[in-house]
């Protein structure tokens, strides 16, 4: 099982970044893919998720309207487009996989290595 993230970096407030996550595993056929973040001194925060069963993304209120999740279900790849970034978005961002076609919780099975996103004011 492997989740490889890319796309983190440094951006000024108001800018954009796009994160990607490629998931591979012997049992990855119908999965839910999600994105989380963790800022220094804070707990892990759910951001967005997309289910294999239905193309109905779910977002946290803190990023709704600014972040967009998408996926290629055939290749088990997910992207998180982040627009109008704010300094408070600075965190390590993680992609995650739940081995379920439909899942609304936050208890995922596998996690990426994390990508640092830093937003300057």
XYZ file of C-alpha atoms in Angstrom:
121
model
C 0.000 0.000 0.000
C 1.396 3.356 -1.008
C 0.023 6.886 -1.048
C 2.306 9.405 -2.719
C 1.554 13.080 -2.307
C 2.972 15.991 -4.215
C 2.325 19.662 -4.813
C 2.954 21.331 -1.487
C 4.978 24.497 -1.197
C 5.115 28.147 -0.312
C 2.575 30.692 -1.531
C 1.436 34.183 -0.642
C -1.983 34.840 0.786
C -4.622 34.803 -1.924
C -2.635 32.393 -4.025
C -3.365 28.824 -5.109
C -1.800 25.407 -4.838
C -2.799 22.003 -6.080
C -2.022 18.832 -4.185
C -2.104 15.394 -5.750
C -2.230 11.922 -4.262
C -1.621 8.663 -6.083
C -2.821 5.596 -4.200
C -1.770 2.071 -5.014
C -2.553 -1.170 -3.240
C -3.549 -4.743 -3.991
C -7.080 -4.271 -2.688
C -7.740 -0.760 -3.905
C -10.729 -1.107 -6.159
C -13.538 0.945 -4.663
C -12.229 3.455 -2.182
C -13.055 6.726 -0.549
C -10.269 9.292 -0.774
C -9.929 12.167 1.638
C -7.724 15.081 2.549
C -6.752 16.276 6.020
C -4.336 18.777 7.483
C -2.527 19.345 10.731
C -1.191 22.708 11.807
C 1.516 23.057 14.474
C 0.079 22.474 17.918
C -3.326 21.466 16.574
C -5.156 18.249 15.900
C -5.804 16.717 12.539
C -8.586 18.430 10.628
C -10.800 16.909 7.956
C -10.934 18.950 4.745
C -12.635 17.047 1.953
C -13.513 13.596 0.691
C -14.829 11.925 -2.417
C -16.434 8.500 -2.536
C -16.169 5.889 -5.246
C -19.885 5.146 -5.059
C -21.066 8.662 -5.791
C -19.360 11.726 -7.157
C -20.661 13.876 -4.326
C -17.747 15.568 -2.560
C -17.879 16.450 1.108
C -16.141 19.507 2.522
C -15.362 21.031 5.872
C -16.946 24.431 6.397
C -13.504 25.987 6.800
C -12.580 25.280 3.175
C -15.928 25.131 1.407
C -15.927 27.437 -1.605
C -12.123 27.699 -1.645
C -10.944 24.097 -1.958
C -12.068 21.573 -4.573
C -11.485 17.836 -4.431
C -11.445 15.698 -7.552
C -10.400 12.199 -8.449
C -9.604 9.724 -11.175
C -11.249 6.567 -9.861
C -9.630 4.353 -12.490
C -6.147 5.357 -11.389
C -6.977 5.996 -7.724
C -5.610 9.508 -7.921
C -7.018 12.484 -6.054
C -6.340 16.197 -6.273
C -7.039 19.039 -3.915
C -7.203 22.432 -5.606
C -6.712 25.152 -3.018
C -7.617 28.732 -3.929
C -7.726 31.984 -1.967
C -5.239 30.595 0.506
C -4.892 32.240 3.899
C -2.055 32.189 6.431
C -4.239 30.026 8.672
C -4.192 27.352 5.960
C -0.527 26.738 6.770
C -0.211 23.078 7.773
C 0.961 19.661 6.719
C -1.604 18.218 4.344
C -2.330 14.500 4.172
C -4.264 12.394 1.744
C -5.969 9.292 3.057
C -7.769 6.225 1.787
C -10.677 4.313 3.279
C -11.337 0.901 1.779
C -15.037 1.542 1.334
C -17.054 2.604 -1.682
C -19.000 5.025 0.479
C -17.776 6.477 3.758
C -18.737 9.569 5.724
C -16.455 9.230 8.739
C -12.901 10.344 9.461
C -11.311 7.031 10.460
C -9.286 6.250 7.348
C -7.194 3.143 6.756
C -4.119 4.483 5.004
C -2.285 7.802 5.005
C 0.165 9.647 2.803
C 3.469 11.024 4.001
C 2.218 14.601 4.179
C 2.978 17.726 2.179
C 3.886 21.050 3.757
C 1.837 24.050 2.684
C 2.976 27.449 3.905
C 0.957 30.590 3.237
C 2.587 33.927 3.966
C 0.664 37.081 4.800
